[in-house]
CSV table of C-alpha atoms in Angstrom, one decimal:
chain,number,residue,atom,x,y,z
A,1,MET,CA,73.3,87.5,104.4
A,2,ASN,CA,71.5,89.2,101.5
A,3,GLN,CA,73.2,88.7,98.2
A,4,HIS,CA,72.0,92.3,96.9
A,5,MET,CA,71.6,95.4,99.1
A,6,PRO,CA,68.1,96.4,98.6
A,7,PRO,CA,67.8,99.1,96.1
A,8,ALA,CA,66.9,101.8,98.3
A,9,LEU,CA,70.4,101.7,99.6
A,10,ALA,CA,71.9,102.6,96.0
A,11,PRO,CA,72.9,106.4,95.6
A,12,ALA,CA,69.9,108.4,93.7
A,13,ARG,CA,70.7,109.4,90.1
A,14,PRO,CA,71.2,113.4,90.3
A,15,ARG,CA,68.3,115.1,88.5
A,16,SER,CA,69.5,118.5,88.7
A,17,ILE,CA,72.8,120.4,89.0
A,18,ALA,CA,72.0,121.3,92.5
A,19,ASP,CA,71.9,117.4,93.2
A,20,LEU,CA,75.5,117.5,92.2
A,21,GLY,CA,75.9,119.2,95.3
A,22,LEU,CA,79.3,121.2,93.7
A,23,PRO,CA,80.1,124.3,93.1
A,24,ALA,CA,79.3,125.7,89.6
A,25,THR,CA,83.1,126.8,88.8
A,26,MET,CA,84.5,123.3,89.4
A,27,LEU,CA,81.8,121.7,87.4
A,28,GLN,CA,82.8,124.1,84.7
A,29,ASP,CA,86.3,123.2,84.8
A,30,ILE,CA,86.0,119.5,85.1
A,31,LEU,CA,83.5,120.1,81.2
A,32,LEU,CA,86.4,122.2,80.0
A,33,LYS,CA,89.1,120.1,81.0
A,34,THR,CA,87.6,116.7,80.0
A,35,MET,CA,87.0,118.2,76.7
A,36,PHE,CA,90.1,119.8,76.1
A,37,ARG,CA,92.2,116.2,77.6
A,38,ARG,CA,90.0,113.6,75.7
A,39,SER,CA,89.0,116.1,72.7
A,40,LEU,CA,85.2,114.9,73.1
A,41,GLU,CA,82.7,116.8,70.9
A,42,ARG,CA,79.3,115.3,71.9
A,43,ALA,CA,77.0,115.4,75.5
A,44,SER,CA,76.9,111.7,75.5
A,45,GLU,CA,81.0,111.1,75.1
A,46,LEU,CA,81.1,113.9,78.3
A,47,SER,CA,78.3,112.2,80.0
A,48,GLU,CA,80.2,108.8,80.2
A,49,ALA,CA,83.1,110.5,80.8
A,50,MET,CA,82.0,112.6,83.5
A,51,SER,CA,79.5,109.7,84.8
A,52,ILE,CA,76.9,112.3,85.2
A,53,PRO,CA,73.3,112.2,82.9
A,54,VAL,CA,73.0,113.9,79.7
A,55,PRO,CA,70.9,116.5,80.5
A,56,LEU,CA,73.1,117.8,83.5
A,57,VAL,CA,76.1,117.8,80.7
A,58,GLN,CA,74.1,119.7,77.9
A,59,ASP,CA,73.3,122.3,81.0
A,60,LEU,CA,76.7,122.6,81.6
A,61,ILE,CA,77.2,123.2,78.0
A,62,ASP,CA,74.5,125.7,77.7
A,63,THR,CA,76.0,127.8,80.6
A,64,ALA,CA,79.3,127.5,78.7
A,65,ARG,CA,78.2,128.6,75.9
A,66,GLN,CA,76.6,131.9,77.2
A,67,LEU,CA,80.0,132.5,78.8
A,68,LYS,CA,81.5,131.8,75.1
A,69,MET,CA,83.9,129.0,76.0
A,70,ILE,CA,82.3,126.4,73.9
A,71,GLU,CA,81.1,126.8,70.3
A,72,SER,CA,78.6,124.9,68.7
A,73,LEU,CA,80.3,122.8,65.4
A,74,GLY,CA,76.5,121.8,64.2
A,75,SER,CA,75.9,118.1,63.6
A,76,LEU,CA,78.0,115.7,61.1
A,77,THR,CA,74.7,115.3,58.8
A,78,SER,CA,72.8,118.1,56.6
A,79,SER,CA,69.6,116.4,58.1
A,80,GLY,CA,70.7,117.5,61.5
A,81,MET,CA,69.9,114.4,62.9
A,82,GLU,CA,73.2,113.5,64.3
A,83,GLU,CA,73.8,114.7,67.6
A,84,MET,CA,75.3,118.0,68.0
A,85,ARG,CA,78.7,118.7,68.1
A,86,PHE,CA,80.8,121.2,70.7
A,87,ALA,CA,84.3,122.6,70.5
A,88,LEU,CA,86.0,124.4,73.1
A,89,SER,CA,86.8,128.1,71.6
A,90,ASP,CA,89.9,129.9,72.2
A,91,LEU,CA,88.4,131.5,75.5
A,92,GLY,CA,87.5,128.1,76.9
A,93,LYS,CA,90.9,126.6,75.9
A,94,ALA,CA,92.6,129.4,77.9
A,95,ARG,CA,90.3,128.4,80.7
A,96,ALA,CA,91.3,124.7,80.5
A,97,LEU,CA,94.7,125.2,80.6
A,98,ASP,CA,94.6,127.8,83.4
A,99,ALA,CA,92.3,124.8,85.5
A,100,LEU,CA,94.9,122.2,84.4
A,101,ALA,CA,97.5,124.1,86.2
A,102,GLN,CA,95.6,124.1,89.1
A,103,SER,CA,94.6,120.6,89.2
A,104,GLU,CA,95.0,117.9,86.6
A,105,TYR,CA,91.7,116.2,87.7
A,106,TYR,CA,89.2,115.5,84.7
A,107,GLY,CA,86.5,113.3,83.9
A,108,ALA,CA,84.2,111.8,86.5
A,109,VAL,CA,82.3,114.6,88.4
A,110,PRO,CA,83.5,114.1,92.2
A,111,VAL,CA,81.3,113.5,95.1
A,112,PRO,CA,81.1,115.9,97.7
A,113,LEU,CA,82.6,114.4,101.4
A,114,GLU,CA,79.4,114.6,102.8
A,115,HIS,CA,77.5,112.8,100.3
A,116,PHE,CA,80.0,110.4,100.9
A,117,ALA,CA,79.5,109.8,104.4
A,118,ALA,CA,75.8,109.2,103.9
A,119,GLN,CA,76.1,106.9,101.3
A,120,SER,CA,78.8,104.9,103.7
A,121,GLU,CA,76.3,104.9,106.4
A,122,ARG,CA,73.6,103.6,104.7
A,123,GLN,CA,75.8,100.7,103.3
A,124,SER,CA,77.8,100.3,106.4
A,125,ILE,CA,79.9,97.0,107.4
A,126,LYS,CA,77.8,97.4,110.9
A,127,ASN,CA,74.5,96.5,108.7
A,128,VAL,CA,75.8,93.1,107.4
A,129,THR,CA,74.4,90.0,109.2
A,130,ILE,CA,76.5,86.9,108.5
A,131,THR,CA,74.9,83.4,109.2
A,132,ALA,CA,76.6,80.8,110.5
A,133,GLU,CA,75.9,78.9,107.3
A,134,LYS,CA,77.3,81.5,105.3
A,135,LEU,CA,80.6,81.8,107.0
A,136,ALA,CA,81.0,77.8,107.1
A,137,GLN,CA,80.6,78.0,103.5
A,138,SER,CA,82.9,80.2,103.1
A,139,MET,CA,85.5,78.4,105.4
A,140,GLY,CA,84.7,75.2,103.8
A,141,HIS,CA,88.0,74.5,102.3
A,142,LEU,CA,89.7,74.8,105.6
A,143,VAL,CA,90.1,72.5,108.5
A,144,LEU,CA,89.5,74.8,111.6
A,145,PRO,CA,89.9,74.3,115.2
A,146,LYS,CA,86.9,73.2,117.1
A,147,ASP,CA,84.3,76.3,118.1
A,148,LEU,CA,86.3,78.9,115.8
A,149,LEU,CA,83.3,80.1,113.7
A,150,ARG,CA,80.9,80.4,116.8
A,151,HIS,CA,83.6,82.9,118.2
A,152,LEU,CA,84.7,84.2,114.8
A,153,GLY,CA,80.7,85.3,113.7
A,154,PRO,CA,80.1,87.6,116.3
A,155,ALA,CA,83.5,89.3,115.8
A,156,ILE,CA,82.4,89.8,112.2
A,157,THR,CA,78.8,90.8,112.7
A,158,SER,CA,80.0,93.6,114.9
A,159,GLY,CA,81.9,95.4,112.3
A,160,ARG,CA,84.4,96.1,115.4
A,161,SER,CA,88.2,95.2,115.1
A,162,VAL,CA,89.6,91.4,115.6
A,163,LEU,CA,93.1,90.1,116.2
A,164,LEU,CA,93.9,86.8,115.1
A,165,TYR,CA,97.1,85.3,116.6
A,166,GLY,CA,99.0,82.1,117.2
A,167,PRO,CA,101.9,80.1,115.6
A,168,PRO,CA,102.8,80.8,112.2
A,169,GLY,CA,101.6,78.5,109.1
A,170,ASN,CA,98.1,78.0,111.0
A,171,GLY,CA,95.8,79.3,108.8
A,172,LYS,CA,95.5,82.7,110.2
A,173,SER,CA,95.7,84.5,106.5
A,174,SER,CA,93.3,82.0,105.3
A,175,ILE,CA,90.7,82.7,107.7
A,176,SER,CA,91.3,86.7,107.1
A,177,ASN,CA,90.3,85.7,103.5
A,178,GLY,CA,87.7,83.5,104.2
A,179,ILE,CA,85.9,86.5,106.2
A,180,ARG,CA,86.1,88.6,103.1
A,181,ASP,CA,84.5,85.6,100.8
A,182,ALA,CA,81.9,85.4,103.6
A,183,LEU,CA,80.6,89.1,103.0
A,184,GLY,CA,79.3,88.3,99.7
A,185,ASP,CA,77.0,91.5,98.8
A,186,HIS,CA,78.2,94.7,97.7
A,187,VAL,CA,78.6,98.5,97.9
A,188,TYR,CA,78.5,101.7,96.0
A,189,VAL,CA,82.4,103.2,96.1
A,190,PRO,CA,82.7,106.9,94.8
A,191,ARG,CA,84.8,107.5,92.0
A,192,ALA,CA,86.4,110.5,93.8
A,193,ILE,CA,85.4,112.7,96.4
A,194,SER,CA,85.9,116.6,96.9
A,195,TYR,CA,86.6,118.4,100.4
A,196,GLY,CA,87.5,122.4,100.0
A,197,GLY,CA,87.9,122.3,96.4
A,198,GLN,CA,90.4,119.1,96.7
A,199,ILE,CA,90.1,116.2,94.9
A,200,ILE,CA,90.5,113.0,96.4
A,201,THR,CA,90.4,109.8,93.9
A,202,VAL,CA,89.0,107.0,96.1
A,203,PHE,CA,87.9,103.9,93.6
A,204,ASP,CA,91.0,101.6,92.4
A,205,PRO,CA,90.7,98.6,90.5
A,206,VAL,CA,93.2,96.9,92.3
A,207,VAL,CA,90.7,96.9,95.3
A,208,HIS,CA,87.6,97.4,94.0
A,209,THR,CA,86.1,94.7,92.0
A,210,GLU,CA,83.3,95.9,90.1
A,211,VAL,CA,79.8,94.2,89.6
A,212,GLU,CA,76.5,94.6,88.1
A,213,SER,CA,74.4,96.4,90.1
A,214,PRO,CA,70.9,95.3,90.9
A,215,GLU,CA,69.6,98.5,89.4
A,216,GLN,CA,71.2,97.5,86.2
A,217,ALA,CA,70.0,94.0,86.0
A,218,THR,CA,65.9,94.5,87.2
A,219,SER,CA,63.1,96.3,85.7
A,220,THR,CA,63.3,98.9,82.3
A,221,LEU,CA,62.1,101.6,84.9
A,222,ARG,CA,64.6,101.2,87.2
A,223,ARG,CA,67.2,101.1,85.0
A,224,VAL,CA,66.2,104.0,83.3
A,225,ALA,CA,66.4,105.8,86.7
A,226,GLY,CA,69.3,104.1,87.4
A,227,PHE,CA,72.0,105.4,90.2
A,228,ASP,CA,74.7,107.9,90.3
A,229,HIS,CA,77.3,106.7,88.4
A,230,ARG,CA,79.9,108.6,89.8
A,231,TYR,CA,80.1,105.7,92.1
A,232,VAL,CA,81.0,102.1,90.9
A,233,CYS,CA,78.8,99.3,92.2
A,234,CYS,CA,81.6,96.8,93.7
A,235,GLN,CA,81.8,93.8,96.1
A,236,ARG,CA,82.6,94.9,99.5
A,237,PRO,CA,86.1,95.7,99.3
A,238,ALA,CA,89.0,93.9,101.1
A,239,VAL,CA,92.0,95.7,101.7
A,240,ILE,CA,95.2,93.4,102.3
A,241,THR,CA,98.6,94.5,103.8
A,242,GLY,CA,101.7,92.5,105.1
A,243,GLY,CA,105.2,93.8,106.1
A,244,GLU,CA,105.1,96.4,103.6
A,245,LEU,CA,102.6,98.6,105.5
A,246,GLU,CA,104.0,102.0,106.5
A,247,LEU,CA,102.1,104.7,108.4
A,248,SER,CA,102.5,107.1,105.6
A,249,MET,CA,100.0,104.7,103.8
A,250,LEU,CA,97.4,105.5,106.1
A,251,ASP,CA,97.2,109.2,105.1
A,252,LEU,CA,96.5,111.0,102.2
A,253,SER,CA,98.9,110.7,98.9
A,254,TYR,CA,99.7,114.2,97.4
A,255,ASN,CA,100.7,113.8,93.5
A,256,PRO,CA,102.5,117.2,93.0
A,257,VAL,CA,102.0,116.9,89.4
A,258,ALA,CA,98.7,116.2,89.2
A,259,ARG,CA,97.7,118.6,92.3
A,260,THR,CA,95.3,115.8,93.3
A,261,TYR,CA,95.2,113.5,96.5
A,262,THR,CA,94.7,109.4,96.1
A,263,ALA,CA,92.6,108.3,99.4
A,264,PRO,CA,94.5,106.0,102.2
A,265,LEU,CA,93.9,102.1,102.3
A,266,GLN,CA,91.7,102.3,105.2
A,267,MET,CA,89.4,104.7,103.0
A,268,LYS,CA,89.4,102.8,100.0
A,269,ALA,CA,88.4,99.5,102.6
A,270,THR,CA,85.2,101.8,103.4
A,271,GLY,CA,82.2,99.3,103.8
A,272,GLY,CA,84.5,96.2,103.8
A,273,ILE,CA,87.5,94.6,105.5
A,274,PHE,CA,91.4,95.9,106.3
A,275,ILE,CA,93.5,93.2,106.8
A,276,VAL,CA,96.9,93.9,108.5
A,277,ASP,CA,98.9,90.5,107.6
A,278,ASP,CA,102.0,89.3,109.5
A,279,LEU,CA,101.8,92.1,112.2
A,280,GLY,CA,104.8,92.8,113.8
A,281,ARG,CA,106.9,92.2,110.6
A,282,GLN,CA,106.4,95.7,109.6
A,283,ALA,CA,108.9,98.9,109.9
A,284,GLU,CA,106.8,100.5,112.0
A,285,PRO,CA,106.4,99.0,115.7
A,286,PRO,CA,102.9,97.5,116.0
A,287,GLN,CA,102.0,99.8,118.8
A,288,ALA,CA,102.4,102.8,116.7
A,289,LEU,CA,100.2,100.9,114.1
A,290,ILE,CA,97.4,100.4,116.6
A,291,ASN,CA,97.4,103.9,118.1
A,292,ARG,CA,97.1,105.4,114.4
A,293,TRP,CA,93.7,103.6,114.7
A,294,ILE,CA,92.4,104.1,118.3
A,295,VAL,CA,90.4,106.7,117.7
A,296,PRO,CA,89.1,105.4,114.1
A,297,MET,CA,88.1,102.1,116.1
A,298,GLU,CA,86.3,103.6,118.5
A,299,ALA,CA,84.9,106.6,117.3
A,300,SER,CA,84.1,105.3,113.9
A,301,TYR,CA,86.0,108.1,111.9
A,302,ASP,CA,89.0,109.1,110.7
A,303,ILE,CA,91.2,112.5,110.3
A,304,LEU,CA,93.0,113.2,107.3
A,305,ALA,CA,94.9,116.2,106.6
A,306,LEU,CA,95.4,118.2,103.3
A,307,GLN,CA,99.0,119.6,102.1
A,308,SER,CA,98.1,122.9,103.7
A,309,GLY,CA,97.7,121.0,106.9
A,310,GLU,CA,94.1,121.7,107.0
A,311,LYS,CA,92.3,118.6,108.6
A,312,PHE,CA,89.0,116.9,108.1
A,313,VAL,CA,86.7,114.3,109.2
A,314,VAL,CA,86.3,110.9,106.9
A,315,PRO,CA,83.7,107.8,107.8
A,316,PHE,CA,85.9,104.8,109.2
A,317,ASP,CA,83.6,102.2,108.2
A,318,THR,CA,86.0,99.2,107.9
A,319,LEU,CA,86.5,96.0,110.1
A,320,VAL,CA,90.0,95.9,110.7
A,321,ILE,CA,91.5,92.2,111.3
A,322,PHE,CA,95.2,91.8,112.5
A,323,SER,CA,96.9,88.4,112.4
A,324,THR,CA,99.9,88.1,113.7
A,325,ASN,CA,102.5,85.4,114.8
A,326,PHE,CA,103.5,87.0,118.1
A,327,HIS,CA,101.8,87.1,121.4
A,328,PRO,CA,99.4,90.2,121.7
A,329,ASN,CA,101.2,90.7,125.2
A,330,ASP,CA,104.5,91.0,123.5
A,331,ILE,CA,103.6,93.8,120.9
A,332,PHE,CA,101.0,95.4,122.5
A,333,ASP,CA,100.3,97.7,125.9
A,334,GLN,CA,97.2,96.7,127.8
A,335,ALA,CA,95.0,100.1,126.6
A,336,ALA,CA,96.1,99.1,123.1
A,337,LEU,CA,94.6,95.8,123.5
A,338,ARG,CA,91.3,97.0,125.4
A,339,ARG,CA,90.8,98.7,122.2
A,340,VAL,CA,91.1,95.7,120.0
A,341,PHE,CA,87.1,94.3,120.5
A,342,PHE,CA,87.7,90.3,119.9
A,343,LYS,CA,90.9,88.4,120.5
A,344,LEU,CA,90.9,85.2,118.9
A,345,LYS,CA,93.9,82.6,119.3
A,346,ILE,CA,94.7,80.3,115.9
A,347,ASP,CA,96.5,77.1,117.3
A,348,GLY,CA,98.0,74.3,115.1
A,349,PRO,CA,96.0,70.9,114.3
A,350,THR,CA,95.9,68.4,116.3
A,351,LYS,CA,97.1,65.0,115.1
A,352,GLU,CA,93.7,64.2,113.7
A,353,GLU,CA,93.1,67.3,112.3
A,354,PHE,CA,96.7,67.4,110.5
A,355,LEU,CA,95.9,64.0,109.0
A,356,ARG,CA,92.8,65.5,107.3
A,357,ILE,CA,94.7,68.1,105.9
A,358,PHE,CA,97.0,65.8,104.8
A,359,ALA,CA,94.5,63.8,103.1
A,360,LEU,CA,92.8,67.0,101.3
A,361,VAL,CA,95.9,68.1,100.1
A,362,ALA,CA,97.6,64.9,98.7
A,363,LYS,CA,93.9,64.4,97.0
A,364,ALA,CA,94.4,67.9,95.6
A,365,LYS,CA,97.4,67.9,94.6
A,366,LYS,CA,96.6,64.2,93.2
A,367,MET,CA,99.2,62.3,95.5
A,368,PRO,CA,98.2,59.1,96.2
A,369,LEU,CA,98.3,58.4,99.9
A,370,ASP,CA,100.6,55.9,101.3
A,371,GLU,CA,99.9,54.6,105.1
A,372,ALA,CA,103.3,53.3,105.5
A,373,THR,CA,104.6,56.7,104.9
A,374,LEU,CA,101.9,58.1,107.2
A,375,LEU,CA,103.1,56.2,110.1
A,376,HIS,CA,106.5,56.9,109.2
A,377,LEU,CA,106.1,61.0,109.4
A,378,ILE,CA,103.6,60.5,112.8
A,379,THR,CA,105.9,58.0,114.4
A,380,LYS,CA,109.6,58.9,113.3
A,381,LYS,CA,109.5,62.8,112.3
A,382,TYR,CA,107.1,64.5,114.5
A,383,PRO,CA,108.6,63.2,117.6
A,384,GLU,CA,111.8,65.4,116.7
A,385,VAL,CA,109.9,68.6,117.2
A,386,ASP,CA,107.5,67.5,120.3
A,387,ASN,CA,104.7,66.4,118.0
A,388,VAL,CA,104.2,70.1,117.3
A,389,TYR,CA,101.8,69.9,114.0
A,390,ALA,CA,100.8,73.0,111.5
A,391,ASN,CA,98.5,73.7,108.9
A,392,PHE,CA,101.3,74.6,106.3
A,393,HIS,CA,103.1,71.5,106.9
A,394,ALA,CA,101.0,68.9,104.5
A,395,PRO,CA,101.3,71.4,101.3
A,396,PHE,CA,104.8,71.9,102.1
A,397,LEU,CA,106.0,68.5,102.6
A,398,ILE,CA,103.7,66.8,99.6
A,399,ASP,CA,105.1,70.1,97.3
A,400,GLN,CA,108.8,68.8,98.0
A,401,MET,CA,108.0,65.0,97.4
A,402,MET,CA,106.3,66.0,93.7
A,403,ALA,CA,109.5,68.3,93.2
A,404,ILE,CA,111.9,65.2,93.8
A,405,CYS,CA,109.8,62.7,91.7
A,406,ASN,CA,109.4,65.3,88.9
A,407,PHE,CA,113.4,65.5,88.9
A,408,GLU,CA,114.0,62.3,89.2
A,409,GLY,CA,111.1,61.2,86.2
A,410,LEU,CA,109.1,59.4,88.7
A,411,SER,CA,105.1,59.3,88.8
A,412,PRO,CA,104.0,61.3,91.9
A,413,GLN,CA,104.2,59.1,95.1
A,414,MET,CA,105.2,58.9,98.6
A,415,SER,CA,107.4,57.3,100.7
A,416,PRO,CA,109.5,57.2,103.9
A,417,ASP,CA,112.7,58.2,102.1
A,418,LEU,CA,110.9,61.1,100.1
A,419,ILE,CA,109.4,62.2,103.2
A,420,ASP,CA,112.9,62.1,105.0
A,421,ARG,CA,114.0,64.3,102.4
A,422,ALA,CA,111.1,66.6,102.2
A,423,TRP,CA,111.4,67.0,106.1
A,424,GLU,CA,115.4,68.3,105.7
A,425,ASN,CA,113.7,71.3,103.7
A,426,LEU,CA,111.0,71.5,106.6
A,427,TYR,CA,113.3,72.4,109.2
A,428,VAL,CA,117.2,74.1,109.5
A,429,LYS,CA,119.5,72.1,111.8
A,430,LYS,CA,120.8,74.6,114.4
A,431,GLU,CA,124.6,74.6,114.1
A,432,ALA,CA,127.1,77.2,114.1
A,433,ILE,CA,128.7,78.2,110.8
A,434,VAL,CA,132.3,78.7,110.7
A,435,HIS,CA,133.5,81.6,108.7
């Protein structure tokens, strides 16, 4: 898989006001609000704040000057070599306050929805090709069931939905994170988009990891040409949710104070992956969650609604990964299961795989292995639970033994006695509690 997207996939740097694709009134209001809220005076400062080239900012300033909303303050030196300074006139301040009363949004100029849709298609997750070597490298720290990667690779490259299911504690979450790491390349995320005069913020530093784009790192000519800085060059995003996921998180979030919208989680994950971990632990029934995604997963578009009730279509370009400890037949009907394109069962490790995991974890935690202790664990303890192994057992037991050693002033070590004490915290004896 290419580590850098071809430069042609970068959004082109706007060269004129028309290239911004927004109404003149909206652009004028953002300029005035940005000057008012941030007390900026120079075109270069406004260019950085509004994420558009200086010549375009200067065009907006010139128009506002003609409308008597901005006035020139001149330069700070008598030679006139310093950059020209500007300030809002009384009329400009009044207009800025009026615009702020309608929407508090200022700063980066938004991208029209149709431009965002076109950019999403150019950098679609469905265009990503992950080699077996790349996938194996991203999962190299895991001991995986035989043939899993052979089934997982096609699931990822399809860009379709994936369901990982199986007993708890066997690495479904780790596999999901490995998929995220395997993607490797980058996309361009809009800071905000515009639809119907409304602003929807998209870029989220919690979700999006900014990186240097190839355009910033290549030739001088390309750096001058650059790309549209209304977008941020980021790693392909990965949104990870668990038991806290609610259906409301998949809708636009409206801020009544700022009078702006925030993009829902799946929109922030555009071009990347959306991991729903611990499916079945949410307040919402799993069937309700899957029903919300039926149309987006099949049609590659989502439908969102404004406060007014107006609905509109946005791209749905996300690899959705569901991870659950429940059997799929217990939480979904057959119609829902049919729409989940890949279903992969993640079983617990075999005895041999468990011992490999135990040795790897012990090495990582600097816990010396002891053959007698391992023999005791395998022959005395696991028969108590029908020899059912789980991936999480090794780090749990080793951490328990290390905690005991720390408390009792011992160097890190394992013994049959320490394993017995650790085992008591791995399982809780089923018994009646008398009140």
